[in-house]
CSV table of C-alpha atoms and ligand atoms in Angstrom, one decimal:
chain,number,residue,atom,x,y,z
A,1,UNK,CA,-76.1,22.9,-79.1
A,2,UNK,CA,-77.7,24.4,-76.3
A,3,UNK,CA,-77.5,23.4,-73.0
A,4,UNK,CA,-81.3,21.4,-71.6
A,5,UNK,CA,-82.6,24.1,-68.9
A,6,UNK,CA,-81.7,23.0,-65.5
A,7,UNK,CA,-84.7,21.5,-63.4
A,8,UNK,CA,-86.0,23.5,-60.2
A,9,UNK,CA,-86.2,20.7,-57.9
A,10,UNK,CA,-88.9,22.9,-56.4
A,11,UNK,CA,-91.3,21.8,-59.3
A,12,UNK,CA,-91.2,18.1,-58.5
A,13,UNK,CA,-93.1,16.2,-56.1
A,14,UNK,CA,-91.8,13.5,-54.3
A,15,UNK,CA,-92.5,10.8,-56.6
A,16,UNK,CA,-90.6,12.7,-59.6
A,17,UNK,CA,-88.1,13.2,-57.6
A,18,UNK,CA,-88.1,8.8,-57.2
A,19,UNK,CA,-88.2,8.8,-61.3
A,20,UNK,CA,-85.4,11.5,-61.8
A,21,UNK,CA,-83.3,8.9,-59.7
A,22,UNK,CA,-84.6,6.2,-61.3
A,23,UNK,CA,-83.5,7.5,-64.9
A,24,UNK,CA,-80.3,8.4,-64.0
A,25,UNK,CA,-79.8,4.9,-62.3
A,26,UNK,CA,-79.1,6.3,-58.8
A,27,UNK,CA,-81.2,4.8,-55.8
A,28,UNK,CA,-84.2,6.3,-55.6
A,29,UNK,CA,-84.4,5.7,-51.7
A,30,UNK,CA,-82.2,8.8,-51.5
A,31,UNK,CA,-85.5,10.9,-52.6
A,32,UNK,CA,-86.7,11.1,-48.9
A,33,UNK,CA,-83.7,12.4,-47.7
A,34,UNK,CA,-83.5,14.6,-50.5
A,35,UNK,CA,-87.0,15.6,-49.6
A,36,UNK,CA,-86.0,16.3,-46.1
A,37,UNK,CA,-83.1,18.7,-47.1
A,38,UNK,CA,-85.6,20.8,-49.3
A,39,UNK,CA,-88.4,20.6,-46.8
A,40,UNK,CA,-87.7,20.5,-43.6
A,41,UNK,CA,-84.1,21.2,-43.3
A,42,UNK,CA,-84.9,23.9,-45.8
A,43,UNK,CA,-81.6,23.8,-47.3
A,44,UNK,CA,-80.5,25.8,-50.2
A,45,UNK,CA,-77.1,24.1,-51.4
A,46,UNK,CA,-76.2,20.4,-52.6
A,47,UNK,CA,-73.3,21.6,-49.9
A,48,UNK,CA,-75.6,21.3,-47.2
A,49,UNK,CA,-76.4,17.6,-48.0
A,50,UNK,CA,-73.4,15.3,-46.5
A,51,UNK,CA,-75.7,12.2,-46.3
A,52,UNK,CA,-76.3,12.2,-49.9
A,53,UNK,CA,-73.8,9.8,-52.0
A,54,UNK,CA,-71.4,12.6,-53.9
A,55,UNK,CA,-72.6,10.8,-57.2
A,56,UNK,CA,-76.0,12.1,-56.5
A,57,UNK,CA,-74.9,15.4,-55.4
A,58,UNK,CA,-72.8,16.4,-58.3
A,59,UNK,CA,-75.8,14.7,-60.5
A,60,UNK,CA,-77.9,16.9,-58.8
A,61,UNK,CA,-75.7,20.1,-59.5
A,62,UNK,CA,-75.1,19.8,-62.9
A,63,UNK,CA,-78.9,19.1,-64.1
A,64,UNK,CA,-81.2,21.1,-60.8
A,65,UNK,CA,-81.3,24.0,-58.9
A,66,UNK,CA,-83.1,24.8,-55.5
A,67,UNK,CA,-85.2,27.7,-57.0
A,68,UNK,CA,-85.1,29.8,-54.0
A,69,UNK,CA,-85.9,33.3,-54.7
A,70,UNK,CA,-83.9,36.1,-53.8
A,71,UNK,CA,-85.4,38.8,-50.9
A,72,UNK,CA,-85.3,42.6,-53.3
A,73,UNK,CA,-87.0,44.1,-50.4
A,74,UNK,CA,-88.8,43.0,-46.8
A,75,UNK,CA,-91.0,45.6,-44.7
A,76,UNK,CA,-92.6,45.5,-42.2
A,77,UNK,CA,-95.8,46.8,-41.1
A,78,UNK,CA,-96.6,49.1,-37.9
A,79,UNK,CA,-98.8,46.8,-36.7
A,80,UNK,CA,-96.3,44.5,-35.9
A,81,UNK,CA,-98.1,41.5,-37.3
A,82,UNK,CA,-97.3,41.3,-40.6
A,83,UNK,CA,-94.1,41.9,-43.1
A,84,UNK,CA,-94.7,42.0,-47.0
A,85,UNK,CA,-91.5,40.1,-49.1
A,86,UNK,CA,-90.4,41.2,-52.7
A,87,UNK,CA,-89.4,38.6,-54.2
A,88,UNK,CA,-87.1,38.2,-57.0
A,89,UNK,CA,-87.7,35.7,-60.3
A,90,UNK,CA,-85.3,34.3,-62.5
A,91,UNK,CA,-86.3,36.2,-65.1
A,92,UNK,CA,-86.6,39.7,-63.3
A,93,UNK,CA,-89.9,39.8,-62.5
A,94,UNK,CA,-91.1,40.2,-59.1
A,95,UNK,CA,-94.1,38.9,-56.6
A,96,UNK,CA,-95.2,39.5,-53.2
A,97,UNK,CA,-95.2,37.0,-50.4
A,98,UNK,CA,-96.9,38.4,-46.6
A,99,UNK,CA,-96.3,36.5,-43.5
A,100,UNK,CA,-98.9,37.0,-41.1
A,101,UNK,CA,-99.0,36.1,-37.9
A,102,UNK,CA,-102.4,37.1,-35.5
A,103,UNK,CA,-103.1,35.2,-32.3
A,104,UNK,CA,-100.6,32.7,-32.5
A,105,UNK,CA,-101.3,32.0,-35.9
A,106,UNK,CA,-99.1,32.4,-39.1
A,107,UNK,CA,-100.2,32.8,-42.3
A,108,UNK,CA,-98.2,32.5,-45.5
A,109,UNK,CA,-100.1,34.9,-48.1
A,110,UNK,CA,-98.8,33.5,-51.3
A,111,UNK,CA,-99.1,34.5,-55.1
A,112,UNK,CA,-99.8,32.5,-57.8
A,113,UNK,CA,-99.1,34.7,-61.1
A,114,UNK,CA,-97.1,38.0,-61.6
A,115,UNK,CA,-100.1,40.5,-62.2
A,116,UNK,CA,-103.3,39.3,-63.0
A,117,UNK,CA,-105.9,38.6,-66.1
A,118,UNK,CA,-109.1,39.7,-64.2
A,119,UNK,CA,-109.2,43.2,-63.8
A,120,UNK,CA,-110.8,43.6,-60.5
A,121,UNK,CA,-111.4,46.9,-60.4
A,122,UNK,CA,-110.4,47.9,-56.9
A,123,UNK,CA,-107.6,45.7,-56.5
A,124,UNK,CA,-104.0,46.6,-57.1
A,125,UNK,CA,-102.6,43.2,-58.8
A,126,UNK,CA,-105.9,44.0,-61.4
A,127,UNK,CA,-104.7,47.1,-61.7
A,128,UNK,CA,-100.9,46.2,-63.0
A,129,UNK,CA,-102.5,43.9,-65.5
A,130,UNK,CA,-101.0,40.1,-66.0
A,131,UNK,CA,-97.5,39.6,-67.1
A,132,UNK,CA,-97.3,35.4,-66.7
A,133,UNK,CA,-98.2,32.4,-64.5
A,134,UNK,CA,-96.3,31.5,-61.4
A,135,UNK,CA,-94.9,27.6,-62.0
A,136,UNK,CA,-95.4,24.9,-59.1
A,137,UNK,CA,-91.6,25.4,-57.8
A,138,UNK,CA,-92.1,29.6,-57.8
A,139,UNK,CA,-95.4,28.8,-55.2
A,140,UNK,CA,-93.5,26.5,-53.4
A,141,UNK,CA,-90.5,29.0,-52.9
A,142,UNK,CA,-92.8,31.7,-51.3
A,143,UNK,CA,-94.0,28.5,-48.8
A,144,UNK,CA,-90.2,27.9,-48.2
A,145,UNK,CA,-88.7,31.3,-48.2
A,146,UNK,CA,-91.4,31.9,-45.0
A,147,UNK,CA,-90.8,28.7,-43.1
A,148,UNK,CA,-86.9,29.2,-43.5
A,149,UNK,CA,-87.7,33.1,-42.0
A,150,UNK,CA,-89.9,31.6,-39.3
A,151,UNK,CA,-87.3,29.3,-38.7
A,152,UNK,CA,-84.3,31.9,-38.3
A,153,UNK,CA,-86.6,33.8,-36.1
A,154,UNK,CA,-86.1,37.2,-38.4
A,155,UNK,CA,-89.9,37.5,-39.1
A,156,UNK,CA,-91.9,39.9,-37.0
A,157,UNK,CA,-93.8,39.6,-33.6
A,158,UNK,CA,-90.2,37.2,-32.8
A,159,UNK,CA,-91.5,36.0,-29.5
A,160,UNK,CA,-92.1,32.6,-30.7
A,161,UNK,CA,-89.1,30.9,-31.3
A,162,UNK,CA,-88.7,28.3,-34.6
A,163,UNK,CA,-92.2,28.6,-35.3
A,164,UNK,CA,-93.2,26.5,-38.0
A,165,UNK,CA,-95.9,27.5,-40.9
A,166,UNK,CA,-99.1,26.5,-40.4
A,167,UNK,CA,-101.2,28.1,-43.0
A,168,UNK,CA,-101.7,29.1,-46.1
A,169,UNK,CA,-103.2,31.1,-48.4
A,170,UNK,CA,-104.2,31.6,-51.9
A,171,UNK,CA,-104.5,35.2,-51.8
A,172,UNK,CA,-101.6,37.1,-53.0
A,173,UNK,CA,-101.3,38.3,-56.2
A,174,UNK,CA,-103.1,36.5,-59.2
A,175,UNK,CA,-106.0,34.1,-59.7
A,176,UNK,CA,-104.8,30.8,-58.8
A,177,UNK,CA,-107.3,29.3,-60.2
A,178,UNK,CA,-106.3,30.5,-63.7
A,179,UNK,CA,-103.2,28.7,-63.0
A,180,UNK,CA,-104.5,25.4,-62.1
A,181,UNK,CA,-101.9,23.1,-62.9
A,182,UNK,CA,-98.8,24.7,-61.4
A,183,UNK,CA,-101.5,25.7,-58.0
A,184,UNK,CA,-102.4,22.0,-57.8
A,185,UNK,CA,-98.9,20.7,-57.9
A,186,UNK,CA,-97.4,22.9,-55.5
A,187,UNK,CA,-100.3,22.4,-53.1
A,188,UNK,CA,-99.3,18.5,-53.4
A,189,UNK,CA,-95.6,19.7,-52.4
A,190,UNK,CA,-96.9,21.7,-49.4
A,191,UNK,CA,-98.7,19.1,-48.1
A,192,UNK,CA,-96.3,16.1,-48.4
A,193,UNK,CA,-96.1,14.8,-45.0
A,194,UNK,CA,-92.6,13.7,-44.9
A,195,UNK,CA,-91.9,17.9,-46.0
A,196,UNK,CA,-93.6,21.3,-44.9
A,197,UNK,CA,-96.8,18.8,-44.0
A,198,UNK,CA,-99.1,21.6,-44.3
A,199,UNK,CA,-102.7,20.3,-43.4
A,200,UNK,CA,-105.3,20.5,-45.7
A,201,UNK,CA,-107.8,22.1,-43.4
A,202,UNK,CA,-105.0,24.8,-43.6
A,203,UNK,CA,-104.6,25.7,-47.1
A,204,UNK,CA,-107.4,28.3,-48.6
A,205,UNK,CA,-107.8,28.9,-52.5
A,206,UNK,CA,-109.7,32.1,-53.0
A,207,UNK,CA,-110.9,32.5,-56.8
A,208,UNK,CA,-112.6,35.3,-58.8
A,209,UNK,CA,-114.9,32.5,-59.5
A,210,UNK,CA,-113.5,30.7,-62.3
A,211,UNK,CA,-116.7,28.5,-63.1
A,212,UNK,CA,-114.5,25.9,-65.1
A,213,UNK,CA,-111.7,25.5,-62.4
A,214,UNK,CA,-114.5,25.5,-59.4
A,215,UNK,CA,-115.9,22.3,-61.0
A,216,UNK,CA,-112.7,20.6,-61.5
A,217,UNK,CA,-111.6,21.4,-57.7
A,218,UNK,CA,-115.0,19.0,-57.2
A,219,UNK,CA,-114.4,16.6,-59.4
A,220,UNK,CA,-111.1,16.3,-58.2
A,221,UNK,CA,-112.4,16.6,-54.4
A,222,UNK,CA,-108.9,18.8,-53.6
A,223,UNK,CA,-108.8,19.1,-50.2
A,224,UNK,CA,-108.7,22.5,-49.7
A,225,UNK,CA,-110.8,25.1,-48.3
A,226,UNK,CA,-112.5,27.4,-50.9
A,227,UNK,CA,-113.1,30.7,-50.9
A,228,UNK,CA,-114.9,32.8,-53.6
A,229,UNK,CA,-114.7,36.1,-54.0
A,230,UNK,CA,-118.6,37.6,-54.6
A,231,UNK,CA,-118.8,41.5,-53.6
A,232,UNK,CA,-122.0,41.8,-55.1
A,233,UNK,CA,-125.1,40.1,-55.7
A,234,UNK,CA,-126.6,41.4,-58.7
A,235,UNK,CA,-125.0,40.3,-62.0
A,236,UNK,CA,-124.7,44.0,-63.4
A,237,UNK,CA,-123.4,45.2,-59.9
A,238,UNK,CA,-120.9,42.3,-60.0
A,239,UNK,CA,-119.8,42.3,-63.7
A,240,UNK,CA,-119.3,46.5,-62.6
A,241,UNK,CA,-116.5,45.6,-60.0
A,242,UNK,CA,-115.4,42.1,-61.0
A,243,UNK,CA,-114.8,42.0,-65.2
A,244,UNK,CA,-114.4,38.4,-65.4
A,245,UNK,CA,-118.2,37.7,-64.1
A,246,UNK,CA,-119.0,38.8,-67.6
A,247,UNK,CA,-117.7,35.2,-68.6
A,248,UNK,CA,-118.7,33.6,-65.1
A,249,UNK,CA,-121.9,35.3,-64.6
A,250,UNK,CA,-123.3,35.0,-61.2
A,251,UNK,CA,-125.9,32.5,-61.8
A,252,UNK,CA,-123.4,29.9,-63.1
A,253,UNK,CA,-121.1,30.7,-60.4
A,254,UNK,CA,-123.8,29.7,-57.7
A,255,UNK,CA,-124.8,26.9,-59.5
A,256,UNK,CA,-120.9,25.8,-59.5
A,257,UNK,CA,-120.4,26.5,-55.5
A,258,UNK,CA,-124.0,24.7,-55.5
A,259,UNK,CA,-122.5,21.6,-57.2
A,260,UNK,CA,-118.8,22.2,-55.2
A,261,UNK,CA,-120.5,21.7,-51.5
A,262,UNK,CA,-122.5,19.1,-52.8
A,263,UNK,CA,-119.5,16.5,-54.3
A,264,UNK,CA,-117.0,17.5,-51.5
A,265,UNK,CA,-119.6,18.3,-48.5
A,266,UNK,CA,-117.7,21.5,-48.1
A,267,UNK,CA,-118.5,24.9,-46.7
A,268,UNK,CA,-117.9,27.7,-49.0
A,269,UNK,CA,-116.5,30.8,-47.7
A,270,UNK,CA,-117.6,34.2,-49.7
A,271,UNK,CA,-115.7,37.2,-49.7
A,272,UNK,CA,-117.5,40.8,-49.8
A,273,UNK,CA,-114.7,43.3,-49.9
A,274,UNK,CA,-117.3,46.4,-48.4
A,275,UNK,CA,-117.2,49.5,-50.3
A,276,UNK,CA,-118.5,52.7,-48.8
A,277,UNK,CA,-122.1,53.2,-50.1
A,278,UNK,CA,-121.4,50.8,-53.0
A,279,UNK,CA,-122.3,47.3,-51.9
A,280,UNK,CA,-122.8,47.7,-47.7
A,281,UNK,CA,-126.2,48.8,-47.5
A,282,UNK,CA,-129.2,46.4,-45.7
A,283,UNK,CA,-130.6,46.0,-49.0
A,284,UNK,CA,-127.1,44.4,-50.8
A,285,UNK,CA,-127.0,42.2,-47.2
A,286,UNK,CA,-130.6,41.3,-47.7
A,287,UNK,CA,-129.3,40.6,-51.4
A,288,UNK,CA,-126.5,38.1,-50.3
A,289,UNK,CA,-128.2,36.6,-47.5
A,290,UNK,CA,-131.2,35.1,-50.4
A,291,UNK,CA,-128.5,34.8,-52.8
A,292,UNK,CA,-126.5,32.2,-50.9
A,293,UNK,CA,-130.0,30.5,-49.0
A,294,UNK,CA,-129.6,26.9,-48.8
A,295,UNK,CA,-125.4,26.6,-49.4
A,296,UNK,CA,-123.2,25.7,-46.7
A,297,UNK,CA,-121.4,29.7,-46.3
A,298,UNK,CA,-119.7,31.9,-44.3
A,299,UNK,CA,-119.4,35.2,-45.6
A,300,UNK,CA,-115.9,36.7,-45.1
A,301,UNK,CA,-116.4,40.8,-45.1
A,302,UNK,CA,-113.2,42.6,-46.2
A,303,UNK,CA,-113.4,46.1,-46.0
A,304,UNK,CA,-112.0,48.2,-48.7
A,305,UNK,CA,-107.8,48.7,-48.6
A,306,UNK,CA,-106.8,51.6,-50.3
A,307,UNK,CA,-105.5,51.3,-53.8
A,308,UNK,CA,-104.0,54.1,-56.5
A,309,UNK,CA,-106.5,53.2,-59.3
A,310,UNK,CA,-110.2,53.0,-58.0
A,311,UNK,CA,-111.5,55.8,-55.7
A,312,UNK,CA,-113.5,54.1,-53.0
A,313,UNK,CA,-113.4,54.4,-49.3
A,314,UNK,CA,-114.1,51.7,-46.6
A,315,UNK,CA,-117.5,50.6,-45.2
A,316,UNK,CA,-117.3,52.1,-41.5
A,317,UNK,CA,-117.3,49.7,-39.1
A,318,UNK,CA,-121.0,50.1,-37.6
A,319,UNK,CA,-122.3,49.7,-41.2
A,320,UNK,CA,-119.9,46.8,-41.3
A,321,UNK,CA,-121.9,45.6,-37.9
A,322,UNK,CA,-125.2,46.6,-39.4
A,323,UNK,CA,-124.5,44.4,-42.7
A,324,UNK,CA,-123.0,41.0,-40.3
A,325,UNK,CA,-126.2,41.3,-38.2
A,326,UNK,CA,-128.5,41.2,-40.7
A,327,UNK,CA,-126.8,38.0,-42.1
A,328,UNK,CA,-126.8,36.4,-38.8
A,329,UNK,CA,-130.9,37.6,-37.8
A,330,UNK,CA,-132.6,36.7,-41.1
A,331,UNK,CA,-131.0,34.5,-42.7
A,332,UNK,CA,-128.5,32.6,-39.6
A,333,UNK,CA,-125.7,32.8,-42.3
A,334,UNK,CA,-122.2,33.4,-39.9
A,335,UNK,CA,-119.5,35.8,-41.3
A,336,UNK,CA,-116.5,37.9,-39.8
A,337,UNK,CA,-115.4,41.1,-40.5
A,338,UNK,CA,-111.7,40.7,-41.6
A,339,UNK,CA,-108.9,42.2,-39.3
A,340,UNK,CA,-106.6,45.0,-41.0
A,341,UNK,CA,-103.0,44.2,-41.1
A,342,UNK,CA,-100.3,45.6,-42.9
A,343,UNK,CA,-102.2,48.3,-45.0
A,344,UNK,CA,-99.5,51.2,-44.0
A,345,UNK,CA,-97.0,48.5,-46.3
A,346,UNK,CA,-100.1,47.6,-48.8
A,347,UNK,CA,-100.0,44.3,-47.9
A,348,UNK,CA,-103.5,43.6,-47.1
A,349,UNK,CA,-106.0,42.2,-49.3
A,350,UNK,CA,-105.9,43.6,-53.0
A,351,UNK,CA,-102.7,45.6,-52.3
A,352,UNK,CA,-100.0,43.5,-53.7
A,353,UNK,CA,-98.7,44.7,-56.8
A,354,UNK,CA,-95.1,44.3,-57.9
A,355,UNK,CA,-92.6,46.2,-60.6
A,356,UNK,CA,-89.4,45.1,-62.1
B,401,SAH,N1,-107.6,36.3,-57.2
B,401,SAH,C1,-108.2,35.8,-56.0
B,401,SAH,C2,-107.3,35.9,-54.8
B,401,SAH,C3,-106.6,37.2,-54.5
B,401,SAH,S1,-107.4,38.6,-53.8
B,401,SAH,C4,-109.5,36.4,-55.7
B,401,SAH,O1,-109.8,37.5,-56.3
B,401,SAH,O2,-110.3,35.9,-55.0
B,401,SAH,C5,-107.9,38.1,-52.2
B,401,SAH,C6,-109.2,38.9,-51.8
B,401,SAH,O3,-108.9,40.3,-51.7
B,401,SAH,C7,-110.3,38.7,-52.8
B,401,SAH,O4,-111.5,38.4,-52.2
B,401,SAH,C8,-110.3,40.1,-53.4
B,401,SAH,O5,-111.6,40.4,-54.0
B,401,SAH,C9,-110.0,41.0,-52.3
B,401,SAH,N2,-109.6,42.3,-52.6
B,401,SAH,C10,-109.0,42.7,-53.8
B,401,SAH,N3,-108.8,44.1,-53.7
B,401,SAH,C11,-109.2,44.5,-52.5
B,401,SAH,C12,-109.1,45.7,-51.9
B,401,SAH,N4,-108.6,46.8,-52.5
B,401,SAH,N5,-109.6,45.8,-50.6
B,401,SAH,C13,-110.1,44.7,-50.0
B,401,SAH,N6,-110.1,43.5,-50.5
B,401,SAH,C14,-109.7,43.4,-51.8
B,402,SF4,FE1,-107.0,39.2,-59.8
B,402,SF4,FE2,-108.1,38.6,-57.4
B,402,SF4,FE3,-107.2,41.0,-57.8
B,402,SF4,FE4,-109.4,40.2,-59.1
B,402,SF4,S1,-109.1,40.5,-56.8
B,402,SF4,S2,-107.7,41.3,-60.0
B,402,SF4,S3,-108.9,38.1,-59.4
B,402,SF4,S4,-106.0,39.2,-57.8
C-alpha cells in the first residue's frame, strides 16, 4: 500500500490546524502555538518547537511538512531596491518571488501559478505558457520565505533591521484569479492575526480580468484591494494585447468592476502597462478617461519592461506626463506612473518567468 501524502502544514488555516488536532485526539489549544512557530517564529523544523508536547511533534513529523521552498538562485538588482528569488517546488518546477522595498516600504511580489493560461502578449510569464496552479501552502511559502529574509536582515537596502512584511502583492507570475481557491486560502493565512497579520488594506490582487472570479471577490466582499489590468480601451485593441478579453470582453469587464465597487464600496485600480506609440497617445487617454467615467479608479501606468518575445519599447516619460495629465484635467481621474525597479534582474512587472 502506498503511503497517504504528507500534509504541508502551509495549506491549512488556523482552524484546520484545530480539526487536525482534534482527529488525532491531541489538544487542539496547541494550534496557536503551532501557529506562532510557522508564522511568526517562522520556524522550519518540529526541532525548533520545545513548547510543543513530543506526542504532537512526532505526530506532526510523521503526517506534515513545513513546505518551505528551497532558494535555486537570489539576485539582486542595481538599484538596490529590489532582489528577485527562484524558488524551488517539490516537484521541480520553479517560481519567482521579488521583495521590494521603496521608501520604507516592502513589498512581497508573489506568484500564484507556474506560467500562465492568458497569453498576454508582452508579458514574460504569458510568454512561457502555463504549466500548473500554485496551492495555498506554495503562496504562503513565498509570504514566509520573505519575512524570514527580512527577518535575518540578508535582503537588500539592510539598513532596517528585523523589518517585518507589510505588503503584498498579487503580481508575480500567473493569474491569481484563475486560481481562486488556493489565492483565497492563503490570503486567509496571511492575514491571520495571531500569524504574519498582514492588513487587508495591504494585500493587492491584480487580474487579467477574469469576469467570473471579479464577481465572486464581490459577492464574497474579500477584503482586498483590486487591481485590473486594462491597457486598452477598445475591445479589438485589447483582445490584440490581452487574449483572454476574447472571453472577458471589455464591456462585461466594466460592467463587473461596475458591480465590484458597488457591493464592496471599493476603488478599483486599473493598470495601463504604456507601449510606445501603441496605447499612450491623448486619444487612447481620452479613451480611458470616458471608459472608466463614473467608477471609483485610479489608473496605475506601467511603462513597458523589456521582454524576449514581443518587440515593444517604453512610452517616454513626457508622453507618460502628457497621458497622466489629461486623466487628471478632463476627467479628475488620479493615477501614478509606476517606479522601475529591478528590470536589469527582470523582475519588474511582466518579467518573471521561470525554467526547470
Ligand atoms: N496576471 C495578473 C498579475 C500579474 S502581472 C495580471 O495580468 O494582472 C502584473 C502587471 O504587470 C499586470 O498589470 C500586467 O499587465 C503587467 N505587465 C505584464 N507584462 C508587462 C511588461 N512587459 N511591462 C510592464 N507591465 C507588464
Ligand atoms: Fe498572465 Fe498577467 Fe502575464 Fe497576462 S500579464 S500573461 S494574465 S501574468
Amino acid at each position: 500500500m502506498s503511503q497517504p501524502a504528507l500534509t504541508n502544514l502551509y495549506d491549512l488555516t488556523r482552524a484546520d490546524l484545530r480539526t487536525w488536532l482534534i482527529q488525532r485526539d491531541l489538544n487542539p489549544t496547541h494550534a496557536a502555538r503551532l501557529w506562532s512557530y510557522l508564522y511568526l517564529d517562522l520556524v522550519d523544523t518540529f526541532d525548533a518547537m520545545p513548547d510543543l508536547p513530543a506526542r504532537v511533534r512526532d505526530r506532526l513529523a510523521a503526517e506534515t511538512f513545513i513546505g518551505t521552498l528551497p532558494i535555486a538562485a537570489a539576485t539582486d538588482s542595481s538599484d538596490g531596491f529590489t532582489r528577485k528569488y527562484l524558488l524551488s517546488l517539490p516537484d521541480a518546477e520553479r517560481i519567482e518571488t521579488v521583495l521590494m522595498r521603496f521608501t520604507g516600504r516592502v513589498t512581497a511580489c508573489i506568484s500564484s501559478q507556474v506560467g500562465c493560461a492568458m497569453g498576454c502578449v508582452f508579458c514574460a510569464t504569458g510568454q512561457m505558457g502555463y504549466t500548473r496552479h500554485l496551492s495555498a501552502g506554495e503562496i504562503v511559502a513565498q509570504a514566509t520565505h520573505v519575512a524570514r529574509a527580512l527577518r535575518s536582515n540578508s535582503a537588500p537596502s539592510a539598513t532596517v533591521p528585523r523589518e517585518r512584511l507589510r505588503n503584498i502583492v498579487l503580481m508575480g507570475m500567473g493569474e491569481p484569479l484563475h486560481n481562486y481557491d488556493a489565492v483565497m486560502r492563503a490570503i486567509d493565512i496571511l492575514r491571520d492575526d495571531g500569524g504574519l497579520a498582514l492588513a487587508a488594506e495591504r494585500i493587492t490582487l491584480s487580474t487579467v480580468g477574469v469576469v467570473p472570479g471579479i464577481l465572486r471577490l464581490a459577492r464574497e466582499k474579500r477584503p482586498l484591494h483590486l487591481a485590473v489590468s486594462l491597457h486598452a480601451a477598445t475591445q479589438p485593441e485589447r483582445a490584440a494585447l490581452v487574449p483572454a478579453a476574447r472571453k472577458w470582453p471589455l464591456d462585461e469587464l466594466i460592467a463587473a468592476c461596475r458591480t465590484y465597487s458597488e457591493t464592496t464600496g471599493r476603488r478599483i485600480f486599473y493598470e495601463w502597462t504604456l507601449i510606445d506609440g501603441k496605447n499612450d497617445t491623448p486619444d487612447h487617454a481620452r479613451a480611458v478617461g470616458h471608459l472608466l467615467r463614473g467608477l471609483p479608479a485610479q489608473v496605475n501606468l506601467i511603462p513597458l519592461n523589456p521582454t524576449t518575445g514581443y518587440d515593444g519599447a517604453p512610452t517616454r516619460t513626457e508622453a507618460a506626463r502628457r497621458f497622466q495629465k489629461i486623466l487628471a484635467d478632463e476627467f479628475a481621474l488620479p493615477s501614478t506612473v509606476r517606479q522601475r525597479r529591478g528590470i536589469d534582474i527582470a523582475a519588474g512587472c511582466g518579467q518573471l518567468a521561470a525554467t526547470r
